[in-house]
Structure formats: C-alpha cells, structure tokens
C-alpha cells in the first residue's frame, strides 16, 4: 500500500470512529475541507504540520495515520523510509516504529538543517518527547525552555505544550521518541 493510500484509509477510519463529518474534522484541524477531501481520496502530498493537526484533532497518536501490519522484525537503513518534510523548516521526519496498540509511543529519525525552527503545537495531554542527538547540534524543547544539545545528549520534555526543533549545525540528525500516556 502506498503512503498516501495508507494515510487516506487511516484518516477516514479515525474520522468515522470519532463520529466527525469532513467539515467538522477540517475545522477542528484548522485545514481546508478541500485539503481533507483530497487526503481522504489519497490525492495530495501532506506535510508534517497537516498530519499532526489531523492527529491532534482526532486525538490519536501521529503514527496512527500510518498503521499497517508489521512483521516480527524490521530493518530500516539510514537512507530508507518515507521522510515527511516540514512546511516551516528544513526538517524531515521518518517514522521508524509506529505506536503498537498496547503501548503509546512512536520512534522517529529526524534530519534537520540550519534555518527556521520547526514549531509544534502541543500533542495530547501527557505526551513526552525523548530526543537523542546522533550528529550535529540541535536546539530542542518547550518554547522558552529549549536546550542546546550535542551528539549523544538526551533530553526528555513535556510535549503537550508548544515546543520546537532547530538545527545548530548542518547534517543534524536526532532520534525522537514520542510517548503518550
């Protein structure tokens, strides 16, 4: 199944589960109804921001929009995976491990380049992000409480409030784990 088809099926499934009309979900997510219609038709190329807005409006983890049956073992090489670009900054996030039903956590590899910061609205209440810098340097954390991180540094912070990510060096890569309680 192609990523757009997977996203389309998930949005439709979760919208139906939540008992929301197309218009109601679009309004709740702050996106155009025509955009949502295109996404549910597996047309269009959604950004991270659009998908986060939809996941938040549906009160589901981001990875729920990418759910497919997973084999017992998975290998994703550094150059593989579907990277979703940001509209705000030179950042692309690749979902490495989706939230299993018994747990509420997602694992991402994020590639960041210097420039504009990627600002994120708060995720569901109780969300925590865990970040480990693999290469480069990054300024990460809750708005007004960002921390400058170097390779190997780990930072956990509440993600149910506004937070941001910004590269401090070219070729910055972080491992990000989103935990929702």
PDB file of C-alpha atoms in Angstrom:
ATOM      1  CA  UNK A   1       0.000   0.000   0.000  1.00  0.00           C
ATOM      2  CA  UNK A   2       1.345   3.432  -0.973  1.00  0.00           C
ATOM      3  CA  UNK A   3       1.825   6.012   1.841  1.00  0.00           C
ATOM      4  CA  UNK A   4      -0.978   8.265   0.518  1.00  0.00           C
ATOM      5  CA  UNK A   5      -3.392   5.311   0.421  1.00  0.00           C
ATOM      6  CA  UNK A   6      -2.400   4.283   3.952  1.00  0.00           C
ATOM      7  CA  UNK A   7      -2.903   7.851   5.217  1.00  0.00           C
ATOM      8  CA  UNK A   8      -6.238   8.158   3.380  1.00  0.00           C
ATOM      9  CA  UNK A   9      -7.569   4.934   4.904  1.00  0.00           C
ATOM     10  CA  UNK A  10      -6.390   5.909   8.394  1.00  0.00           C
ATOM     11  CA  UNK A  11      -7.892   9.415   8.278  1.00  0.00           C
ATOM     12  CA  UNK A  12     -11.224   8.058   7.060  1.00  0.00           C
ATOM     13  CA  UNK A  13     -11.175   5.261   9.677  1.00  0.00           C
ATOM     14  CA  UNK A  14     -10.352   7.616  12.558  1.00  0.00           C
ATOM     15  CA  UNK A  15     -12.762  10.341  11.413  1.00  0.00           C
ATOM     16  CA  UNK A  16     -15.552   7.760  11.239  1.00  0.00           C
ATOM     17  CA  UNK A  17     -14.564   6.331  14.644  1.00  0.00           C
ATOM     18  CA  UNK A  18     -14.717   9.849  16.132  1.00  0.00           C
ATOM     19  CA  UNK A  19     -18.126  10.461  14.508  1.00  0.00           C
ATOM     20  CA  UNK A  20     -16.907  13.589  12.716  1.00  0.00           C
ATOM     21  CA  UNK A  21     -18.007  14.881   9.362  1.00  0.00           C
ATOM     22  CA  UNK A  22     -15.439  16.004   6.808  1.00  0.00           C
ATOM     23  CA  UNK A  23     -16.283  19.640   7.613  1.00  0.00           C
ATOM     24  CA  UNK A  24     -16.077  19.132  11.381  1.00  0.00           C
ATOM     25  CA  UNK A  25     -12.663  17.470  11.210  1.00  0.00           C
ATOM     26  CA  UNK A  26     -11.314  20.097   8.807  1.00  0.00           C
ATOM     27  CA  UNK A  27     -12.475  22.873  11.146  1.00  0.00           C
ATOM     28  CA  UNK A  28     -11.083  21.124  14.236  1.00  0.00           C
ATOM     29  CA  UNK A  29      -7.709  20.560  12.482  1.00  0.00           C
ATOM     30  CA  UNK A  30      -7.582  24.075  11.041  1.00  0.00           C
ATOM     31  CA  UNK A  31      -7.251  22.907   7.438  1.00  0.00           C
ATOM     32  CA  UNK A  32      -9.388  23.436   4.362  1.00  0.00           C
ATOM     33  CA  UNK A  33     -12.190  20.945   3.770  1.00  0.00           C
ATOM     34  CA  UNK A  34     -10.916  20.541   0.190  1.00  0.00           C
ATOM     35  CA  UNK A  35      -7.473  19.571   1.541  1.00  0.00           C
ATOM     36  CA  UNK A  36      -9.008  16.954   3.823  1.00  0.00           C
ATOM     37  CA  UNK A  37     -11.137  15.635   0.968  1.00  0.00           C
ATOM     38  CA  UNK A  38      -8.032  15.257  -1.209  1.00  0.00           C
ATOM     39  CA  UNK A  39      -6.181  13.441   1.581  1.00  0.00           C
ATOM     40  CA  UNK A  40      -9.078  11.029   2.124  1.00  0.00           C
ATOM     41  CA  UNK A  41      -9.062  10.387  -1.643  1.00  0.00           C
ATOM     42  CA  UNK A  42      -5.323   9.524  -1.473  1.00  0.00           C
ATOM     43  CA  UNK A  43      -4.512  12.626  -3.503  1.00  0.00           C
ATOM     44  CA  UNK A  44      -2.233  15.406  -2.396  1.00  0.00           C
ATOM     45  CA  UNK A  45       1.059  15.445  -0.554  1.00  0.00           C
ATOM     46  CA  UNK A  46       0.501  16.257   3.138  1.00  0.00           C
ATOM     47  CA  UNK A  47       3.142  17.990   5.237  1.00  0.00           C
ATOM     48  CA  UNK A  48       4.096  17.028   8.785  1.00  0.00           C
ATOM     49  CA  UNK A  49       2.097  20.003  10.063  1.00  0.00           C
ATOM     50  CA  UNK A  50      -1.089  18.916   8.282  1.00  0.00           C
ATOM     51  CA  UNK A  51      -0.797  15.339   9.549  1.00  0.00           C
ATOM     52  CA  UNK A  52      -0.002  16.481  13.124  1.00  0.00           C
ATOM     53  CA  UNK A  53      -3.033  18.780  13.038  1.00  0.00           C
ATOM     54  CA  UNK A  54      -5.241  15.913  11.916  1.00  0.00           C
ATOM     55  CA  UNK A  55      -3.828  13.503  14.513  1.00  0.00           C
ATOM     56  CA  UNK A  56      -4.341  16.097  17.260  1.00  0.00           C
ATOM     57  CA  UNK A  57      -7.876  16.890  16.064  1.00  0.00           C
ATOM     58  CA  UNK A  58      -8.670  13.166  16.047  1.00  0.00           C
ATOM     59  CA  UNK A  59      -6.945  12.706  19.445  1.00  0.00           C
ATOM     60  CA  UNK A  60      -4.789   9.864  18.129  1.00  0.00           C
ATOM     61  CA  UNK A  61      -1.010   9.397  18.018  1.00  0.00           C
ATOM     62  CA  UNK A  62       0.610  10.672  14.817  1.00  0.00           C
ATOM     63  CA  UNK A  63       1.673   7.134  13.887  1.00  0.00           C
ATOM     64  CA  UNK A  64      -1.963   6.012  13.850  1.00  0.00           C
ATOM     65  CA  UNK A  65      -2.123   7.651  10.408  1.00  0.00           C
ATOM     66  CA  UNK A  66       0.491   5.142   9.175  1.00  0.00           C
ATOM     67  CA  UNK A  67      -0.714   1.904  10.731  1.00  0.00           C
ATOM     68  CA  UNK A  68      -0.133  -1.257   8.751  1.00  0.00           C
ATOM     69  CA  UNK A  69       0.511  -4.810   9.933  1.00  0.00           C
ATOM     70  CA  UNK A  70       4.177  -5.124  10.953  1.00  0.00           C
ATOM     71  CA  UNK A  71       6.414  -8.185  10.620  1.00  0.00           C
ATOM     72  CA  UNK A  72       8.191  -9.527  13.714  1.00  0.00           C
ATOM     73  CA  UNK A  73      11.486  -7.983  12.605  1.00  0.00           C
ATOM     74  CA  UNK A  74      12.031  -4.685  10.813  1.00  0.00           C
ATOM     75  CA  UNK A  75      15.156  -3.117   9.406  1.00  0.00           C
ATOM     76  CA  UNK A  76      15.210   0.448   8.115  1.00  0.00           C
ATOM     77  CA  UNK A  77      18.563   1.549   6.770  1.00  0.00           C
ATOM     78  CA  UNK A  78      19.592   5.188   7.270  1.00  0.00           C
ATOM     79  CA  UNK A  79      18.787   6.015   3.633  1.00  0.00           C
ATOM     80  CA  UNK A  80      15.403   4.246   3.673  1.00  0.00           C
ATOM     81  CA  UNK A  81      11.928   5.075   4.913  1.00  0.00           C
ATOM     82  CA  UNK A  82       9.428   7.692   3.867  1.00  0.00           C
ATOM     83  CA  UNK A  83      10.593  11.109   5.029  1.00  0.00           C
ATOM     84  CA  UNK A  84       7.868  13.684   5.595  1.00  0.00           C
ATOM     85  CA  UNK A  85       9.051  17.257   5.035  1.00  0.00           C
ATOM     86  CA  UNK A  86       8.090  20.228   7.176  1.00  0.00           C
ATOM     87  CA  UNK A  87       6.439  23.321   5.705  1.00  0.00           C
ATOM     88  CA  UNK A  88       8.081  25.502   8.372  1.00  0.00           C
ATOM     89  CA  UNK A  89      11.722  24.461   8.386  1.00  0.00           C
ATOM     90  CA  UNK A  90      14.317  22.352   6.609  1.00  0.00           C
ATOM     91  CA  UNK A  91      13.377  19.240   8.604  1.00  0.00           C
ATOM     92  CA  UNK A  92      12.210  15.811   7.516  1.00  0.00           C
ATOM     93  CA  UNK A  93      10.916  13.136   9.915  1.00  0.00           C
ATOM     94  CA  UNK A  94      10.942   9.415   9.143  1.00  0.00           C
ATOM     95  CA  UNK A  95       8.667   7.216  11.252  1.00  0.00           C
ATOM     96  CA  UNK A  96      10.808   4.258  12.345  1.00  0.00           C
ATOM     97  CA  UNK A  97       8.417   2.444  14.668  1.00  0.00           C
ATOM     98  CA  UNK A  98       4.721   3.125  14.980  1.00  0.00           C
ATOM     99  CA  UNK A  99       2.734   3.023  18.165  1.00  0.00           C
ATOM    100  CA  UNK A 100       1.677  -0.566  18.907  1.00  0.00           C
ATOM    101  CA  UNK A 101      -1.847  -0.897  20.329  1.00  0.00           C
ATOM    102  CA  UNK A 102      -0.603  -1.996  23.774  1.00  0.00           C
ATOM    103  CA  UNK A 103       1.822   0.943  24.062  1.00  0.00           C
ATOM    104  CA  UNK A 104       1.655   4.584  23.129  1.00  0.00           C
ATOM    105  CA  UNK A 105       5.000   5.541  21.648  1.00  0.00           C
ATOM    106  CA  UNK A 106       6.463   6.327  18.251  1.00  0.00           C
ATOM    107  CA  UNK A 107      10.117   6.461  17.209  1.00  0.00           C
ATOM    108  CA  UNK A 108      11.388   8.872  14.539  1.00  0.00           C
ATOM    109  CA  UNK A 109      14.674   9.751  12.890  1.00  0.00           C
ATOM    110  CA  UNK A 110      14.637  13.492  12.174  1.00  0.00           C
ATOM    111  CA  UNK A 111      17.057  15.170   9.796  1.00  0.00           C
ATOM    112  CA  UNK A 112      17.393  18.911  10.428  1.00  0.00           C
ATOM    113  CA  UNK A 113      19.268  21.658   8.619  1.00  0.00           C
ATOM    114  CA  UNK A 114      20.022  25.168   9.877  1.00  0.00           C
ATOM    115  CA  UNK A 115      17.371  27.782   9.151  1.00  0.00           C
ATOM    116  CA  UNK A 116      13.888  28.284  10.518  1.00  0.00           C
ATOM    117  CA  UNK A 117      12.893  26.328  13.610  1.00  0.00           C
ATOM    118  CA  UNK A 118      10.121  23.740  13.369  1.00  0.00           C
ATOM    119  CA  UNK A 119       7.406  24.818  15.822  1.00  0.00           C
ATOM    120  CA  UNK A 120       4.956  22.221  17.071  1.00  0.00           C
ATOM    121  CA  UNK A 121       1.704  22.781  18.932  1.00  0.00           C
ATOM    122  CA  UNK A 122       1.153  20.599  21.957  1.00  0.00           C
ATOM    123  CA  UNK A 123       0.285  16.950  21.429  1.00  0.00           C
ATOM    124  CA  UNK A 124      -2.314  15.025  23.501  1.00  0.00           C
ATOM    125  CA  UNK A 125      -2.216  15.672  27.266  1.00  0.00           C
ATOM    126  CA  UNK A 126       0.563  13.751  28.997  1.00  0.00           C
ATOM    127  CA  UNK A 127       2.765  13.449  25.889  1.00  0.00           C
ATOM    128  CA  UNK A 128       6.523  13.370  26.478  1.00  0.00           C
ATOM    129  CA  UNK A 129       9.231  13.585  23.831  1.00  0.00           C
ATOM    130  CA  UNK A 130      12.635  11.977  24.256  1.00  0.00           C
ATOM    131  CA  UNK A 131      15.366  13.312  21.955  1.00  0.00           C
ATOM    132  CA  UNK A 132      18.871  11.969  21.389  1.00  0.00           C
ATOM    133  CA  UNK A 133      21.195  13.866  19.052  1.00  0.00           C
ATOM    134  CA  UNK A 134      23.021  11.469  16.718  1.00  0.00           C
ATOM    135  CA  UNK A 135      25.004  14.022  14.688  1.00  0.00           C
ATOM    136  CA  UNK A 136      25.309  17.804  14.600  1.00  0.00           C
ATOM    137  CA  UNK A 137      23.750  20.121  17.191  1.00  0.00           C
ATOM    138  CA  UNK A 138      20.138  20.997  17.883  1.00  0.00           C
ATOM    139  CA  UNK A 139      18.116  23.433  19.965  1.00  0.00           C
ATOM    140  CA  UNK A 140      15.110  21.434  21.201  1.00  0.00           C
ATOM    141  CA  UNK A 141      12.401  21.706  23.805  1.00  0.00           C
ATOM    142  CA  UNK A 142       9.372  23.547  25.117  1.00  0.00           C
ATOM    143  CA  UNK A 143       9.047  27.088  23.768  1.00  0.00           C
ATOM    144  CA  UNK A 144      11.123  29.323  26.038  1.00  0.00           C
ATOM    145  CA  UNK A 145      12.926  26.351  27.604  1.00  0.00           C
ATOM    146  CA  UNK A 146      14.853  24.958  24.617  1.00  0.00           C
ATOM    147  CA  UNK A 147      18.170  23.235  25.299  1.00  0.00           C
ATOM    148  CA  UNK A 148      21.267  23.181  23.065  1.00  0.00           C
ATOM    149  CA  UNK A 149      22.151  19.517  22.502  1.00  0.00           C
ATOM    150  CA  UNK A 150      25.333  17.928  21.143  1.00  0.00           C
ATOM    151  CA  UNK A 151      25.850  14.375  19.798  1.00  0.00           C
ATOM    152  CA  UNK A 152      24.919  11.793  22.413  1.00  0.00           C
ATOM    153  CA  UNK A 153      22.907  14.260  24.539  1.00  0.00           C
ATOM    154  CA  UNK A 154      19.476  13.098  25.688  1.00  0.00           C
ATOM    155  CA  UNK A 155      16.603  15.425  26.589  1.00  0.00           C
ATOM    156  CA  UNK A 156      13.071  14.484  27.704  1.00  0.00           C
ATOM    157  CA  UNK A 157      10.392  17.152  27.946  1.00  0.00           C
ATOM    158  CA  UNK A 158       6.619  17.595  28.130  1.00  0.00           C
ATOM    159  CA  UNK A 159       5.265  17.695  24.587  1.00  0.00           C
ATOM    160  CA  UNK A 160       1.694  18.638  25.432  1.00  0.00           C
ATOM    161  CA  UNK A 161       2.691  22.303  25.187  1.00  0.00           C
ATOM    162  CA  UNK A 162       4.232  24.232  22.287  1.00  0.00           C
ATOM    163  CA  UNK A 163       7.790  23.137  21.522  1.00  0.00           C
ATOM    164  CA  UNK A 164      10.359  23.478  18.754  1.00  0.00           C
ATOM    165  CA  UNK A 165      13.346  21.941  16.984  1.00  0.00           C
ATOM    166  CA  UNK A 166      16.143  23.857  15.277  1.00  0.00           C
ATOM    167  CA  UNK A 167      19.416  22.641  13.785  1.00  0.00           C
ATOM    168  CA  UNK A 168      22.572  24.366  15.020  1.00  0.00           C
ATOM    169  CA  UNK A 169      24.829  22.566  12.506  1.00  0.00           C
ATOM    170  CA  UNK A 170      24.437  21.140   9.001  1.00  0.00           C
ATOM    171  CA  UNK A 171      23.598  17.438   8.835  1.00  0.00           C
ATOM    172  CA  UNK A 172      21.949  17.289  12.257  1.00  0.00           C
ATOM    173  CA  UNK A 173      20.123  14.028  12.948  1.00  0.00           C
ATOM    174  CA  UNK A 174      18.138  13.237  16.080  1.00  0.00           C
ATOM    175  CA  UNK A 175      16.295  10.170  17.291  1.00  0.00           C
ATOM    176  CA  UNK A 176      12.930  11.295  18.660  1.00  0.00           C
ATOM    177  CA  UNK A 177      10.625   9.107  20.739  1.00  0.00           C
ATOM    178  CA  UNK A 178       7.072  10.350  21.296  1.00  0.00           C
ATOM    179  CA  UNK A 179       5.417   8.853  24.350  1.00  0.00           C
ATOM    180  CA  UNK A 180       1.726   9.422  25.031  1.00  0.00           C
ATOM    181  CA  UNK A 181       0.279   8.410  28.359  1.00  0.00           C
TER     182      UNK A 181
END
